Short mmCIF file of C-alpha atoms in Angstrom, two decimals:
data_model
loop_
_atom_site.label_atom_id
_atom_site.label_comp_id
_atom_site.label_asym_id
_atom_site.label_seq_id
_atom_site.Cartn_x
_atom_site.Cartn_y
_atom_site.Cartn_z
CA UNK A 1 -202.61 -115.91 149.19
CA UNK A 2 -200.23 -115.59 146.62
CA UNK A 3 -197.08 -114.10 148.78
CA UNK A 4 -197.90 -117.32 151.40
CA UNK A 5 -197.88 -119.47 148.04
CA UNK A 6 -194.16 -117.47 147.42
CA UNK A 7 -192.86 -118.01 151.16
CA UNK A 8 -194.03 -121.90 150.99
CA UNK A 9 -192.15 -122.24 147.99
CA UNK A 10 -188.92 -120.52 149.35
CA UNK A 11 -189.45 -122.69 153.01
CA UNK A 12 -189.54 -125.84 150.91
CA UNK A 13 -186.71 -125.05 148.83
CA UNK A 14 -184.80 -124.24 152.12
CA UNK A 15 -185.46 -127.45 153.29
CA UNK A 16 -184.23 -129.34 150.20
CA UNK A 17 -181.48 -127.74 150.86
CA UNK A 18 -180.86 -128.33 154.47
CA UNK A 19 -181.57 -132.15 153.55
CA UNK A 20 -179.20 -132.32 150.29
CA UNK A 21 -176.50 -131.23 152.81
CA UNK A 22 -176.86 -133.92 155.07
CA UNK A 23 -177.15 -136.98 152.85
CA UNK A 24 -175.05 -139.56 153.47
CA UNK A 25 -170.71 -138.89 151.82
CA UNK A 26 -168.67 -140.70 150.73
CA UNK A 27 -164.59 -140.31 151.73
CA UNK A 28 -161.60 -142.35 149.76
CA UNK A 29 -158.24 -142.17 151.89
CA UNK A 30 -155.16 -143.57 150.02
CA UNK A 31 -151.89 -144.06 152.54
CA UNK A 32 -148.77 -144.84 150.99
CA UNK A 33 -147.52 -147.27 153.14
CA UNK A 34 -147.50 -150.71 151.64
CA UNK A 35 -149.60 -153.84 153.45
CA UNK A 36 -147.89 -157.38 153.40
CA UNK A 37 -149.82 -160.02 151.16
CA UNK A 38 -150.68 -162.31 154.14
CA UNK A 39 -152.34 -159.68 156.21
CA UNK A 40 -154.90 -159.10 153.75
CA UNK A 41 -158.56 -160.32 154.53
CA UNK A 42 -160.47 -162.51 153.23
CA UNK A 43 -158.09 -164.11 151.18
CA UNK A 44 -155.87 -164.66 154.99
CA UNK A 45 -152.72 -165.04 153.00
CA UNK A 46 -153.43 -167.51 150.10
CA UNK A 47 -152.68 -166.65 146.75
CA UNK A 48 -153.82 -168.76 143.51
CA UNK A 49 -151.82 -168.51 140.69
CA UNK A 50 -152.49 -169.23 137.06
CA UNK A 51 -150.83 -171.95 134.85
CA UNK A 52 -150.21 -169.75 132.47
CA UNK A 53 -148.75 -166.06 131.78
CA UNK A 54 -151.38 -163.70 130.46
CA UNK A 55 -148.37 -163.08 127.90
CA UNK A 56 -146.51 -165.78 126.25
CA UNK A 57 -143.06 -164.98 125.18
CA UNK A 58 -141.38 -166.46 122.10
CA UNK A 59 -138.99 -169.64 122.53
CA UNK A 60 -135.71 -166.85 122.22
CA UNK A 61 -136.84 -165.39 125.42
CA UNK A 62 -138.27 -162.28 123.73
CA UNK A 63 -141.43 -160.48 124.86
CA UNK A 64 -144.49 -161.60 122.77
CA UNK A 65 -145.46 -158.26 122.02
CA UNK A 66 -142.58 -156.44 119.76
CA UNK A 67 -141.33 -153.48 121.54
CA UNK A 68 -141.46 -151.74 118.15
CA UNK A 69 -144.83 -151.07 118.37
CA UNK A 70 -144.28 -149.06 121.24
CA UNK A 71 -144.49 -145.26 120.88
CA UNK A 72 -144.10 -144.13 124.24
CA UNK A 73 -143.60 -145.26 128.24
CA UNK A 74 -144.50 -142.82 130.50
CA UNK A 75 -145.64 -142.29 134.07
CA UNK A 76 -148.81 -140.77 135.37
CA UNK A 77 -149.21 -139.27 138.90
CA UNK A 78 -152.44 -139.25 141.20
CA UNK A 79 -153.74 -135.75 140.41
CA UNK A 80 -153.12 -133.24 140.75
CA UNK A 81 -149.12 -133.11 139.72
CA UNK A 82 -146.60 -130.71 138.91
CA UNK A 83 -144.50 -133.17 136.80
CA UNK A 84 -144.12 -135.35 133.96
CA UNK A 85 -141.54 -138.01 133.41
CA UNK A 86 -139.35 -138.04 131.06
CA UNK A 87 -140.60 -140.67 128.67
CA UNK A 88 -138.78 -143.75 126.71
CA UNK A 89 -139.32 -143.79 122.97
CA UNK A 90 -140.18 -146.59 120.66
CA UNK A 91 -137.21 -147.18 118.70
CA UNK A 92 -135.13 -145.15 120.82
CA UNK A 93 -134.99 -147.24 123.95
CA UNK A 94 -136.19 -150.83 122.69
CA UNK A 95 -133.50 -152.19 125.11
CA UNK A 96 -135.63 -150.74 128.02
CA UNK A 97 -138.95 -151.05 126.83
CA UNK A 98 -137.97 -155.12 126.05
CA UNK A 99 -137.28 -155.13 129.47
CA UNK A 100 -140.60 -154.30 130.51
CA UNK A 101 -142.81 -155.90 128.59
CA UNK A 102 -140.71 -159.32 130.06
CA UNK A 103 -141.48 -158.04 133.63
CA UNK A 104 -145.08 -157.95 132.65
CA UNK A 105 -145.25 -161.59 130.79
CA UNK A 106 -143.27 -162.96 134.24
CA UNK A 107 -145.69 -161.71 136.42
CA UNK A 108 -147.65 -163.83 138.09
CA UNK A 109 -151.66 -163.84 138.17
CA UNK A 110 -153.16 -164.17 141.61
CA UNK A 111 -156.92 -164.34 142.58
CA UNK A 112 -157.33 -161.58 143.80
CA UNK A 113 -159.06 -161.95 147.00
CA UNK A 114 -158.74 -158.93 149.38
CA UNK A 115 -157.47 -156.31 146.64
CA UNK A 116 -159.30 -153.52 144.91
CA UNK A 117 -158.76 -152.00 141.86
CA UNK A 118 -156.66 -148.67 141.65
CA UNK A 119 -159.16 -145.41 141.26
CA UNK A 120 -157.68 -143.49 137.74
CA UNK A 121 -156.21 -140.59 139.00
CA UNK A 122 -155.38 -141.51 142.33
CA UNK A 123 -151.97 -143.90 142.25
CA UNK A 124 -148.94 -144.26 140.34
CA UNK A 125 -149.34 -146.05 136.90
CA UNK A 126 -146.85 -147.29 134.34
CA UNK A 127 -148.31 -146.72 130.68
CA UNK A 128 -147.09 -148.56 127.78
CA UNK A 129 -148.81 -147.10 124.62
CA UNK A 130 -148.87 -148.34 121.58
CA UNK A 131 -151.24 -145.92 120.32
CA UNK A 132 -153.61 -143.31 121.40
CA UNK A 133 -156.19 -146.38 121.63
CA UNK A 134 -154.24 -149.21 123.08
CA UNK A 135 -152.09 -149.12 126.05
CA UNK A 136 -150.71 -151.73 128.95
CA UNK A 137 -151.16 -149.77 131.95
CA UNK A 138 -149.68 -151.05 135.62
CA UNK A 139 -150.69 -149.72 138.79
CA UNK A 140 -150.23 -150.85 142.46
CA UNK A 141 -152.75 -153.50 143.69
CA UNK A 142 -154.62 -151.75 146.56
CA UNK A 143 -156.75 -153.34 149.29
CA UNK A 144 -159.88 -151.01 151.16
CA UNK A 145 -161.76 -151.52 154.01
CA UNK A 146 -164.52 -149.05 154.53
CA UNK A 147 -167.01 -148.10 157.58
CA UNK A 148 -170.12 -146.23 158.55
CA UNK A 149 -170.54 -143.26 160.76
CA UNK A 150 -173.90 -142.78 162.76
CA UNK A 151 -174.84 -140.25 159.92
CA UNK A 152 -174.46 -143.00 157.48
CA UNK A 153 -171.22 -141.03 156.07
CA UNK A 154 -168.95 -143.89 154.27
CA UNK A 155 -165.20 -143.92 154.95
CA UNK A 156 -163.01 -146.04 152.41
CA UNK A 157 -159.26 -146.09 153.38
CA UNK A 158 -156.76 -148.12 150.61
CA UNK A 159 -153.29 -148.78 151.44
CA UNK A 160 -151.19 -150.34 148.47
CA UNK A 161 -150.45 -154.16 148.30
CA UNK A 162 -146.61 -155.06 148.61
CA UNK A 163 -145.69 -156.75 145.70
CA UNK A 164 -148.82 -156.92 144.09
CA UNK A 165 -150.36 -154.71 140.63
CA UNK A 166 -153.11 -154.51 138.46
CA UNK A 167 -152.77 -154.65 134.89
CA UNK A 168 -154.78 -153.57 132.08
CA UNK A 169 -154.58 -153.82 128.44
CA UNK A 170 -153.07 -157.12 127.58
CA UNK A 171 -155.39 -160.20 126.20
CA UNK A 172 -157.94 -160.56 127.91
CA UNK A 173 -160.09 -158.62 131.53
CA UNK A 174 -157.96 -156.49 133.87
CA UNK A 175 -155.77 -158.82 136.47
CA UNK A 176 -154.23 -158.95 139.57
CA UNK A 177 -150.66 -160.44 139.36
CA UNK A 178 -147.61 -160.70 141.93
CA UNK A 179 -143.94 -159.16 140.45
CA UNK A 180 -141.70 -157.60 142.84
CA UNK A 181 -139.80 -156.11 140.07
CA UNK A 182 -143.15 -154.42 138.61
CA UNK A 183 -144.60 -153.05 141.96
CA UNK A 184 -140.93 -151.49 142.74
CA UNK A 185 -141.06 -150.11 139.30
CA UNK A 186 -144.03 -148.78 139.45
CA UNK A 187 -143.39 -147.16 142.83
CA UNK A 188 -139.64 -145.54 142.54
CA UNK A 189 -137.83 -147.70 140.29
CA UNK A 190 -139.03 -146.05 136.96
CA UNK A 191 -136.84 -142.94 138.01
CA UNK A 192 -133.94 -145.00 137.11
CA UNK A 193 -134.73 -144.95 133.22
CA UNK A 194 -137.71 -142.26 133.76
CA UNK A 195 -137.13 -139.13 135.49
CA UNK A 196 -139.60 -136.65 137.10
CA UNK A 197 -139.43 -133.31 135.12
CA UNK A 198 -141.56 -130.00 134.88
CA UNK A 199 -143.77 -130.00 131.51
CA UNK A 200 -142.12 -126.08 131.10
CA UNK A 201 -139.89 -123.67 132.12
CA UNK A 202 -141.48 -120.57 131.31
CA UNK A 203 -140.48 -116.86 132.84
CA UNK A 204 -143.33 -115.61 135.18
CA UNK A 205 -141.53 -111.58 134.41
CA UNK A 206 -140.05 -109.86 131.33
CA UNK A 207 -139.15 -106.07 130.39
CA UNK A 208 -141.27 -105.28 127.13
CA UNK A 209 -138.87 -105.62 123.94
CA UNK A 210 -136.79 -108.26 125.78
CA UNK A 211 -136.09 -112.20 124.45
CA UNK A 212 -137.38 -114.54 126.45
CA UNK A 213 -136.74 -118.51 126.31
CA UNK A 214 -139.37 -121.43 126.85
CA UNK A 215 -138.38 -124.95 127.06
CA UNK A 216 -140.27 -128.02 127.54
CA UNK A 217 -140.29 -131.97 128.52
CA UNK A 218 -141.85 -135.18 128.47
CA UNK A 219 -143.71 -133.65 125.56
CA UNK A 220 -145.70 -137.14 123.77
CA UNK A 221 -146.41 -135.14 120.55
CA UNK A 222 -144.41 -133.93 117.42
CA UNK A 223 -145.80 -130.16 118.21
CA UNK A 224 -146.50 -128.13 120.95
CA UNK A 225 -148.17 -124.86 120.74
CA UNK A 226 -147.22 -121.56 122.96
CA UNK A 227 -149.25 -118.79 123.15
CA UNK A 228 -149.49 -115.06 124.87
CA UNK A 229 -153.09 -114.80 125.90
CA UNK A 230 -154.53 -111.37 127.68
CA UNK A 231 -157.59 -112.51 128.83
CA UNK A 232 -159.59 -114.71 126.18
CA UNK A 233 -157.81 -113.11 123.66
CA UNK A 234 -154.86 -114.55 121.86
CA UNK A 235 -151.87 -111.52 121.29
CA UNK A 236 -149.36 -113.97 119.64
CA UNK A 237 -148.75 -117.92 118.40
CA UNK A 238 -146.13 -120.06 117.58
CA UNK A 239 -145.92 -123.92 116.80
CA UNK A 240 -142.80 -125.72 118.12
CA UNK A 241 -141.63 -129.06 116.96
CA UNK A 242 -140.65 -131.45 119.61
CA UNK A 243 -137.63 -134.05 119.83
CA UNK A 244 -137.65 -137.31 121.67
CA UNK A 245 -139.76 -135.50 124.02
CA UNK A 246 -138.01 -131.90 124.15
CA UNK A 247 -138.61 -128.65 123.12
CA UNK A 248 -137.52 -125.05 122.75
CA UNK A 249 -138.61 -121.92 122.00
CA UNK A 250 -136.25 -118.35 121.94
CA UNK A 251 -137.87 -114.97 120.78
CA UNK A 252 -138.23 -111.46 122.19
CA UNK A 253 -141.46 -109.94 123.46
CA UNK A 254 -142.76 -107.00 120.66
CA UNK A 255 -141.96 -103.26 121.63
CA UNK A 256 -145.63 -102.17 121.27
CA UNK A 257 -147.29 -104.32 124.04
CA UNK A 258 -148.66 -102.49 127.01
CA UNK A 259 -146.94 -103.00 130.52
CA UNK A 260 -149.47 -105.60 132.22
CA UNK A 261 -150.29 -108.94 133.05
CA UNK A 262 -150.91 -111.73 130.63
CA UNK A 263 -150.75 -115.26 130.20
CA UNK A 264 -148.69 -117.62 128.61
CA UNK A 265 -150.98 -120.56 127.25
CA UNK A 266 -148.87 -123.75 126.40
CA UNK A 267 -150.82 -126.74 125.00
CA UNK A 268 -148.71 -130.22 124.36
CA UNK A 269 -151.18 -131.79 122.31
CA UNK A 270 -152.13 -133.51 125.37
CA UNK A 271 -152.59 -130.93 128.02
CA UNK A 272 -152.89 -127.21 128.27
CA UNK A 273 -150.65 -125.01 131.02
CA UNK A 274 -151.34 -121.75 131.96
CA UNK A 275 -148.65 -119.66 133.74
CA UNK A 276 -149.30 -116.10 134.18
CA UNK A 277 -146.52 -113.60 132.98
CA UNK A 278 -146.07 -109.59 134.07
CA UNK A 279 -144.56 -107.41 131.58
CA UNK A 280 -143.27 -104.26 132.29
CA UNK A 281 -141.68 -101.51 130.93
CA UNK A 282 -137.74 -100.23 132.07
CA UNK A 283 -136.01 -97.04 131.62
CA UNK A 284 -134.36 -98.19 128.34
CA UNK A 285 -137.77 -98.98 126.28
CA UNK A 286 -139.82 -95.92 128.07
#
């Protein structure tokens, strides 16, 4: 009785199983390939537009908001990415990050009929961060139809909105606005005053007893850390101040460590990078 009781148990757990794996999905497709404003549905091409600018700038023409309480502009990428752009600083490029902050006051709220919100992680942003806590963050307005296969399996496809972004972080809820300049800036016009650059350059392959140089970019912090890991364990540590987002690090690789594998652990305050490195021995250090 009991061994039936066992094989019940191990039937009905097989068909939990069997039924988890057919429940109903769910599918996001993003295409990059921008929609016109008119051919979105419902809103069949209208647009409503606010009196007023979410932003009001001062009578000289200059942003509300001071660009010298920005610390940083930078980019993020749908993830996952290799890159990280090289940011403007607050006090540093002011000029720039004036600039901006006028695009965003300009642009123009619209209703919003027809256009979805940007999923984090999965389009092009513009962040403008005045502190760890408080940032204005752009993105590309996207619209999303979705449909139902005969299993009940949900397919959402987005396509950006030409001219259109969503904007977060000023006065007030979230909004849809229309700026040409913004959605082009957003898209491949920030690589004018931002480029794309690797976090690190870090050698993948050293002889034992031989210097080695690290470098690093688009680093948002005052201190990065690099490490030599073998496994969990940490062999070796060394802090590294950063400059307006750049960073270097020169030293030689001790006489006494074993030919092998290892890892060099690299953590920007922000996020961690792993690259593994092999170090072997050469006829001069054997």
């Amino acid at each position: 009785m009991k061994k039936w009781k066992s094989w019940a148990a191990v039937m009905l757990a097989g068909i939990w199983m069997l039924s988890g794996c057919s429940q109903p999905t769910e599918d996001t497709h993003i295409t990059s390939s921008p929609v016109k404003p008119q051919l979105i549905q419902p809103s069949e091409g209208t647009v409503v537009t606010t009196v007023t600018s979410p932003l009001a700038a001062n009578a000289n023409g200059s942003p509300a908001i001071s660009p010298s309480g920005v610390q940083w502009v930078y980019m993020s990428w749908p993830i996952p990415s290799q890159y990280v752009s090289s940011p403007l600083i607050g006090g540093r490029d002011d000029t720039r990050i004036s600039q901006l902050l006028q695009w965003v006051e300009q642009a123009k709220r619209v209703d919003g009929k027809g256009l979805s919100a940007p999923l984090h992680g999965r389009s092009m942003a513009v962040n403008i961060e005045f502190s760890p806590e408080r940032k204005i963050v752009i993105r590309p307005a996207w619209t999303c139809d979705s449909s139902k296969d005969a299993k009940g399996n949900t397919r959402t496809s987005c396509k950006p909105v030409d001219s259109r972004v969503w904007i977060e972080g000023t006065e007030g809820e979230p909004y849809f606005a229309q700026s040409d300049t913004l959605y082009a800036f957003v898209n491949k016009g920030y690589l004018d005053w931002m480029p794309n650059v690797n976090p690190y350059e870090a050698p993948s392959q050293l002889p034992i007893g031989g210097p080695f140089t690290i470098r690093g970019h688009g680093a948002r912090t005052g201190q990065v850390t690099v490490a030599l890991m073998k496994g969990n364990s940490t062999l070796w540590v060394q802090p590294v101040s950063v400059k307006e987002g750049e960073w270097l690090l020169e030293g030689q690789v001790s006489d006494q460590l074993s030919a092998g594998d290892y890892e060099w652990k690299i953590n920007t305050g922000i996020t961690t990078f792993l690259q593994p490195i092999h170090c072997e021995r050469t006829n001069l250090n054997r």
